[in-house]
Amino acid sequence: MLENNVILPPQTIGIIGGGQLGRMMAIAARYMGYKIAVLDPTPNCPAAQVADKQIVAAYDDMSAIKELTIISDVVTYEFENVDLEAARFIEAEGKLPQGALALEITQNREKEKHLMKDAGLPIPSFTIVTSGKECETALENITFPAVIKTCRGGYDGKGQIKLVSKDDISQAIDFAEKNKHCIIEQWITFNQEISVIFTRTTEGQIEFFPIAENEHRDHILYKTTVPASISETVSTQAYEAATILADKMNIVGTFTIEMFVKDNEIYLNEMAPRPHNSGHYTIEACNISQFTQHIRALCGLQLAVIELLQPSIMINILGDAMEAVIHAMPDAKDGFIHLYGKDEAKTKRKMGHITFIGKTKEILDTQVQHFEAGLS
């Protein structure tokens, strides 16, 4: 952990991971005058395109991790599946203010859920299983629908199966036998999914971004709307739950908690120890972005008090829509398009996003309708 260590431009920020989140971190840091070093196995990855240096190596290549640590004054990451040995090494060198604990917990759904439960926070009921036989036993007393997930890995709906009825039990048993370490959770038939994103410093200063409301299509985030259409009661519950976790885990940097809302109550789902897809709206809609705030926390700077400048809707641009978006750009007068510089537009791959801002929900809805019509 860094103690009373302020990192100032033109010192170097190292980033593990060179995808779109790393790219947007790098852009924010470059605006502030910092230098950027990126470690990623893909040459000319999105973050490397705006960095000063790329180390082309696997994420668990310890010689590469040591090189990144040597040339960087502080190190961060764009995803939670960072090799824990690498994270602990960087932390021991005094250059990972986020620490390894948040990674250790968020890499493992069992640890994540037990932490939330021990903190007294509202979560769906769950059972951990490590074999097909244990899964079969667990499902004897479960109420459907439910969901089985791998305890490690998985994103955008990967690594999980929804269990609608007893007809799905055999599929779940096969899933558990194949993946071994799994979690079975009660399926929450929620009214809304929300994201609570905040940034916290090593001294414990915490600033919350406006709560975002998410809409998924095929398990991939399609649209984020801010502010979320939730009650003050739900908002208070969400911020209080996030504060408890932030303090319990001693979070540093930008952090995200996804929650379900059902009947004016929250249920915590998953956490991400980093900026998040649902926070991209902050670049244009707030006085400071989740990425700039993250860089400020890492570098020992004071955080900005966050303001929502205008309501916003963010839409992800996936690979199958990429060509249509580019063709629509000459006639699109609304929205801020961000393309990530990925080399191949694969179906369902996140290639960019577009953010709309407007004074009213009606103005936003009109902008989005025009955009979606232009893609057809």
Coordinates of C-alpha atoms in Angstrom, one line a residue:
M1 CA 0.0 0.0 0.0
L2 CA 1.3 3.5 -0.8
E3 CA 1.5 5.8 2.2
N4 CA 1.6 9.5 1.7
N5 CA 2.9 8.9 -1.8
V6 CA 1.6 11.4 -4.4
I7 CA 2.3 10.5 -8.0
L8 CA 2.5 13.6 -10.2
P9 CA 2.9 14.1 -14.0
P10 CA 5.0 13.1 -15.9
Q11 CA 5.4 10.0 -13.8
T12 CA 4.3 6.7 -15.3
I13 CA 1.1 4.7 -14.6
G14 CA 1.3 1.0 -15.4
I15 CA -1.9 -0.8 -16.5
I16 CA -2.4 -4.5 -16.6
G17 CA -4.7 -5.2 -19.5
G18 CA -5.0 -3.3 -22.7
G19 CA -8.7 -3.5 -23.6
Q20 CA -11.2 -0.6 -23.7
L21 CA -11.2 0.0 -20.0
G22 CA -7.4 0.3 -20.0
R23 CA -7.6 2.6 -23.0
M24 CA -10.0 5.0 -21.3
M25 CA -7.9 5.0 -18.2
A26 CA -4.9 5.8 -20.3
I27 CA -6.7 8.6 -22.1
A28 CA -7.8 10.1 -18.8
A29 CA -4.3 9.9 -17.5
R30 CA -2.7 11.3 -20.6
Y31 CA -5.0 14.4 -20.4
M32 CA -3.5 14.9 -17.0
G33 CA 0.1 14.6 -18.2
Y34 CA 1.0 11.2 -17.0
K35 CA 3.0 8.6 -19.0
I36 CA 1.4 5.2 -19.6
A37 CA 2.9 1.7 -19.8
V38 CA 0.6 -1.2 -20.7
L39 CA 1.0 -5.0 -20.3
D40 CA -1.1 -7.0 -22.7
P41 CA -0.4 -10.1 -24.8
T42 CA -2.0 -8.6 -27.9
P43 CA 0.3 -6.2 -29.9
N44 CA -1.3 -2.8 -30.6
C45 CA -4.2 -3.5 -28.3
P46 CA -6.7 -0.7 -27.6
A47 CA -4.8 0.8 -24.6
A48 CA -1.4 0.4 -26.3
Q49 CA -2.6 2.8 -29.1
V50 CA -2.6 5.6 -26.6
A51 CA 0.2 4.5 -24.3
D52 CA 3.9 5.4 -24.3
K53 CA 5.0 1.8 -24.0
Q54 CA 3.5 -1.7 -24.3
I55 CA 5.0 -4.8 -22.8
V56 CA 3.7 -7.7 -25.0
A57 CA 3.4 -10.7 -22.6
A58 CA 1.0 -12.9 -20.8
Y59 CA -0.7 -11.4 -17.7
D60 CA 1.0 -14.1 -15.4
D61 CA 4.4 -13.7 -16.9
M62 CA 6.3 -12.6 -13.8
S63 CA 9.3 -11.3 -15.7
A64 CA 6.9 -9.0 -17.6
I65 CA 5.2 -8.0 -14.3
K66 CA 8.5 -7.1 -12.8
E67 CA 9.4 -5.0 -15.8
L68 CA 6.1 -3.2 -15.6
T69 CA 6.6 -2.6 -11.9
I70 CA 10.1 -1.2 -12.4
I71 CA 9.2 1.3 -15.1
S72 CA 5.9 2.4 -13.4
D73 CA 5.5 4.6 -10.4
V74 CA 2.0 3.2 -9.7
V75 CA 0.2 0.2 -11.2
T76 CA -3.5 -0.5 -11.8
Y77 CA -5.5 -3.1 -13.8
E78 CA -8.6 -3.1 -16.1
F79 CA -10.0 -6.4 -15.1
E80 CA -10.3 -8.5 -12.0
N81 CA -8.7 -11.8 -13.2
V82 CA -5.2 -10.5 -12.5
D83 CA -2.8 -13.2 -11.4
L84 CA -2.8 -13.0 -7.6
E85 CA 1.0 -13.8 -7.4
A86 CA 1.6 -10.8 -9.7
A87 CA -0.7 -8.6 -7.7
R88 CA 0.9 -9.5 -4.4
F89 CA 4.4 -8.8 -5.8
I90 CA 3.4 -5.3 -7.1
E91 CA 1.7 -4.6 -3.7
A92 CA 4.8 -5.7 -1.8
E93 CA 6.8 -3.3 -4.0
G94 CA 4.5 -0.4 -2.8
K95 CA 3.0 0.3 -6.3
L96 CA -0.5 -1.3 -6.1
P97 CA -2.6 1.0 -3.9
Q98 CA -5.7 -1.1 -4.8
G99 CA -4.0 -4.0 -3.1
A100 CA -4.6 -7.7 -3.8
L101 CA -7.5 -8.3 -1.4
A102 CA -10.2 -6.8 -3.7
L103 CA -8.9 -9.0 -6.6
E104 CA -8.9 -12.1 -4.4
I105 CA -12.5 -11.6 -3.4
T106 CA -14.0 -10.5 -6.7
Q107 CA -12.2 -13.3 -8.6
N108 CA -14.1 -15.9 -6.5
R109 CA -17.9 -15.8 -6.3
E110 CA -17.9 -17.9 -3.1
K111 CA -15.6 -15.4 -1.3
E112 CA -17.6 -12.5 -2.7
K113 CA -21.0 -13.9 -1.5
H114 CA -19.6 -14.9 1.9
L115 CA -18.2 -11.4 2.4
M116 CA -21.5 -9.8 1.6
K117 CA -23.3 -12.3 3.9
D118 CA -20.9 -11.7 6.7
A119 CA -21.4 -7.9 6.3
G120 CA -25.2 -8.4 6.8
L121 CA -26.0 -7.2 3.3
P122 CA -29.0 -8.4 1.3
I123 CA -28.1 -11.2 -1.2
P124 CA -29.9 -14.1 -2.9
S125 CA -29.7 -17.3 -1.0
F126 CA -26.9 -19.5 -2.3
T127 CA -25.2 -22.9 -2.0
I128 CA -21.6 -23.8 -3.0
V129 CA -21.1 -27.2 -4.8
T130 CA -17.9 -28.9 -6.0
S131 CA -19.3 -31.9 -7.9
G132 CA -22.2 -33.2 -9.8
K133 CA -23.3 -35.2 -6.8
E134 CA -23.3 -32.2 -4.5
C135 CA -25.2 -30.2 -7.1
E136 CA -27.9 -33.0 -7.3
T137 CA -28.3 -32.9 -3.5
A138 CA -28.4 -29.1 -3.4
L139 CA -31.1 -29.0 -6.1
E140 CA -33.4 -31.3 -4.1
N141 CA -34.5 -28.5 -1.9
I142 CA -34.2 -25.5 -4.1
T143 CA -37.0 -23.2 -5.4
F144 CA -37.0 -22.6 -9.1
P145 CA -36.0 -20.6 -11.0
A146 CA -32.4 -20.6 -9.9
V147 CA -29.0 -20.1 -11.6
I148 CA -25.7 -22.1 -11.4
K149 CA -22.5 -20.2 -12.1
T150 CA -18.8 -21.0 -12.0
C151 CA -17.2 -19.5 -9.0
R152 CA -14.3 -18.2 -11.1
G153 CA -14.3 -16.5 -14.5
G154 CA -17.4 -15.9 -16.6
Y155 CA -18.8 -12.6 -17.9
D156 CA -21.6 -11.3 -20.1
G157 CA -23.6 -14.4 -19.3
K158 CA -20.8 -16.9 -19.9
G159 CA -20.1 -19.5 -17.3
Q160 CA -23.7 -19.8 -16.0
I161 CA -27.0 -21.5 -16.7
K162 CA -30.5 -20.5 -15.7
L163 CA -32.5 -23.3 -14.1
V164 CA -36.2 -22.8 -14.8
S165 CA -37.6 -26.1 -13.6
K166 CA -36.6 -29.6 -12.5
D167 CA -36.2 -30.4 -16.2
D168 CA -32.9 -28.5 -16.0
I169 CA -31.4 -30.5 -13.2
S170 CA -29.5 -32.9 -15.3
Q171 CA -27.9 -30.0 -17.2
A172 CA -26.9 -28.4 -14.0
I173 CA -25.4 -31.6 -12.7
D174 CA -23.3 -31.9 -15.8
F175 CA -22.3 -28.3 -15.5
A176 CA -21.1 -28.8 -11.9
E177 CA -19.3 -32.0 -12.7
K178 CA -17.4 -30.2 -15.5
N179 CA -16.6 -27.0 -13.7
K180 CA -16.4 -28.4 -10.1
H181 CA -16.4 -25.2 -8.0
C182 CA -19.8 -23.6 -8.6
I183 CA -22.4 -21.5 -6.9
I184 CA -26.2 -22.1 -7.1
E185 CA -28.2 -19.0 -6.4
Q186 CA -31.9 -18.2 -6.0
W187 CA -33.0 -16.4 -9.2
I188 CA -34.3 -12.9 -8.3
T189 CA -37.1 -11.8 -10.5
F190 CA -36.1 -8.2 -10.3
N191 CA -37.8 -5.0 -11.5
Q192 CA -34.5 -3.3 -12.3
E193 CA -30.7 -3.8 -12.3
I194 CA -28.6 -0.9 -11.1
S195 CA -24.9 -0.1 -10.8
V196 CA -23.4 1.7 -7.9
I197 CA -20.0 3.1 -8.9
F198 CA -17.8 5.0 -6.5
T199 CA -14.2 6.0 -6.1
R200 CA -12.3 5.8 -2.8
T201 CA -8.8 7.1 -1.8
T202 CA -6.3 5.4 0.5
E203 CA -7.3 7.9 3.2
G204 CA -11.0 6.8 2.9
Q205 CA -12.4 9.7 1.0
I206 CA -15.3 8.3 -1.1
E207 CA -17.4 9.9 -3.8
F208 CA -20.4 8.2 -5.5
F209 CA -21.5 8.6 -9.1
P210 CA -25.2 8.8 -9.8
I211 CA -26.8 5.4 -9.7
A212 CA -27.2 3.8 -13.2
E213 CA -30.0 1.6 -14.4
N214 CA -29.0 -1.2 -16.8
E215 CA -30.8 -3.1 -19.6
H216 CA -29.3 -6.3 -21.0
R217 CA -29.8 -8.1 -24.2
D218 CA -28.6 -11.7 -24.6
H219 CA -26.8 -11.3 -21.2
I220 CA -24.7 -8.3 -22.5
L221 CA -25.2 -4.8 -21.3
Y222 CA -27.1 -2.9 -24.0
K223 CA -28.2 0.3 -22.4
T224 CA -27.4 2.3 -19.2
T225 CA -29.8 5.1 -18.2
V226 CA -28.9 7.8 -15.6
P227 CA -30.4 8.8 -13.3
A228 CA -32.0 5.4 -12.5
S229 CA -35.7 5.5 -11.9
I230 CA -35.5 4.3 -8.3
S231 CA -37.0 5.6 -5.1
E232 CA -35.0 7.5 -2.5
T233 CA -35.3 4.5 -0.2
V234 CA -33.6 2.2 -2.8
S235 CA -31.0 4.9 -3.4
T236 CA -30.2 5.1 0.3
Q237 CA -30.0 1.4 0.7
A238 CA -27.7 1.1 -2.3
Y239 CA -25.3 3.8 -1.2
E240 CA -25.2 2.4 2.4
A241 CA -24.5 -1.1 1.2
A242 CA -21.7 0.1 -1.0
T243 CA -20.1 2.2 1.8
I244 CA -20.1 -0.9 4.1
L245 CA -18.3 -3.0 1.4
A246 CA -15.9 -0.2 0.6
D247 CA -14.8 0.2 4.2
K248 CA -14.7 -3.6 4.9
M249 CA -12.5 -4.2 1.8
N250 CA -10.5 -1.0 2.1
I251 CA -11.2 -0.2 -1.5
V252 CA -8.9 2.2 -3.4
G253 CA -9.8 3.5 -6.9
T254 CA -13.1 3.2 -8.8
F255 CA -15.2 0.2 -7.8
T256 CA -18.6 -1.1 -9.1
I257 CA -21.4 -3.1 -7.4
E258 CA -24.3 -4.5 -9.5
M259 CA -27.5 -4.8 -7.6
F260 CA -31.1 -6.0 -8.3
V261 CA -34.1 -4.0 -7.2
K262 CA -37.3 -5.9 -6.4
D263 CA -40.3 -4.3 -4.6
N264 CA -38.3 -1.4 -3.3
E265 CA -35.5 -3.6 -1.9
I266 CA -32.0 -4.2 -3.1
Y267 CA -30.1 -7.5 -3.6
L268 CA -26.4 -7.3 -4.2
N269 CA -25.3 -9.3 -7.2
E270 CA -21.6 -9.0 -8.2
M271 CA -18.7 -6.6 -7.8
A272 CA -15.9 -5.3 -10.0
P273 CA -12.8 -3.7 -8.5
R274 CA -12.4 -1.2 -11.4
P275 CA -14.3 1.2 -13.7
H276 CA -17.2 -0.5 -15.4
N277 CA -19.1 -0.5 -18.7
S278 CA -22.2 1.0 -17.0
G279 CA -20.1 4.0 -15.9
H280 CA -19.0 5.1 -19.4
Y281 CA -21.7 7.8 -19.3
T282 CA -19.6 9.7 -16.8
I283 CA -17.2 10.9 -19.5
E284 CA -19.8 13.3 -20.9
A285 CA -22.6 13.4 -18.4
C286 CA -20.6 14.2 -15.2
N287 CA -18.1 16.9 -14.2
I288 CA -15.5 14.1 -13.9
S289 CA -15.4 10.6 -15.4
Q290 CA -15.0 7.3 -13.5
F291 CA -11.6 7.0 -15.2
T292 CA -10.2 10.4 -14.2
Q293 CA -11.5 9.9 -10.7
H294 CA -9.8 6.5 -10.6
I295 CA -6.5 8.0 -11.7
R296 CA -6.8 10.7 -9.0
A297 CA -7.3 8.0 -6.3
L298 CA -4.3 5.9 -7.5
C299 CA -2.0 8.9 -7.6
G300 CA -2.9 10.2 -4.1
L301 CA -4.9 13.3 -5.4
Q302 CA -8.1 14.6 -3.8
L303 CA -11.3 13.4 -5.5
A304 CA -13.7 15.7 -7.2
V305 CA -17.2 16.1 -5.7
I306 CA -19.3 14.5 -8.4
E307 CA -22.1 16.3 -10.2
L308 CA -24.5 15.0 -12.9
L309 CA -24.4 17.7 -15.6
Q310 CA -27.3 16.2 -17.7
P311 CA -29.3 13.0 -17.7
S312 CA -27.7 10.4 -20.0
I313 CA -28.2 7.2 -21.9
M314 CA -25.2 5.0 -22.9
I315 CA -25.6 2.3 -25.6
N316 CA -22.9 -0.3 -26.3
I317 CA -21.8 -0.8 -29.9
L318 CA -21.3 -4.5 -30.6
G319 CA -19.5 -6.1 -33.5
D320 CA -22.6 -6.9 -35.5
A321 CA -23.7 -3.2 -35.4
M322 CA -20.2 -1.7 -36.1
E323 CA -20.6 -1.2 -39.8
A324 CA -24.1 0.3 -39.5
V325 CA -22.8 2.7 -36.8
I326 CA -20.0 3.9 -39.0
H327 CA -22.3 4.4 -42.0
A328 CA -24.7 6.4 -39.8
M329 CA -22.1 8.7 -38.4
P330 CA -22.2 11.4 -41.2
D331 CA -25.9 12.1 -40.4
A332 CA -25.8 11.7 -36.6
K333 CA -25.9 15.0 -34.9
D334 CA -26.5 13.7 -31.4
G335 CA -24.4 11.4 -29.2
F336 CA -20.7 11.0 -28.5
I337 CA -19.3 7.9 -30.2
H338 CA -16.3 6.1 -28.7
L339 CA -14.7 3.4 -30.7
Y340 CA -12.1 1.2 -29.0
G341 CA -9.6 0.5 -31.8
K342 CA -10.2 -3.3 -31.8
D343 CA -8.9 -5.0 -34.9
E344 CA -11.9 -7.3 -35.6
A345 CA -15.6 -6.6 -35.3
K346 CA -16.8 -10.0 -33.9
T347 CA -20.5 -10.6 -33.2
K348 CA -21.4 -9.7 -29.6
R349 CA -17.9 -8.2 -29.1
K350 CA -17.9 -4.7 -27.5
M351 CA -16.4 -2.4 -30.1
G352 CA -17.4 0.9 -28.7
H353 CA -20.2 2.9 -27.1
I354 CA -22.3 6.0 -27.7
T355 CA -23.4 8.4 -25.0
F356 CA -26.4 10.7 -25.3
I357 CA -27.0 13.6 -22.9
G358 CA -30.1 15.8 -22.7
K359 CA -31.9 18.1 -20.3
T360 CA -35.0 15.8 -20.2
K361 CA -35.8 12.1 -20.6
E362 CA -38.0 13.0 -23.6
I363 CA -35.0 14.6 -25.4
L364 CA -32.9 11.6 -24.6
D365 CA -35.5 9.1 -25.8
T366 CA -35.8 11.0 -29.1
Q367 CA -32.0 11.0 -29.6
V368 CA -31.9 7.3 -29.0
Q369 CA -34.8 6.6 -31.3
H370 CA -33.1 8.5 -34.1
F371 CA -29.9 6.6 -33.5
E372 CA -31.5 3.2 -33.5
A373 CA -33.6 4.1 -36.6
G374 CA -30.4 5.0 -38.4
L375 CA -29.0 1.6 -37.9
S376 CA -31.9 -0.2 -39.5

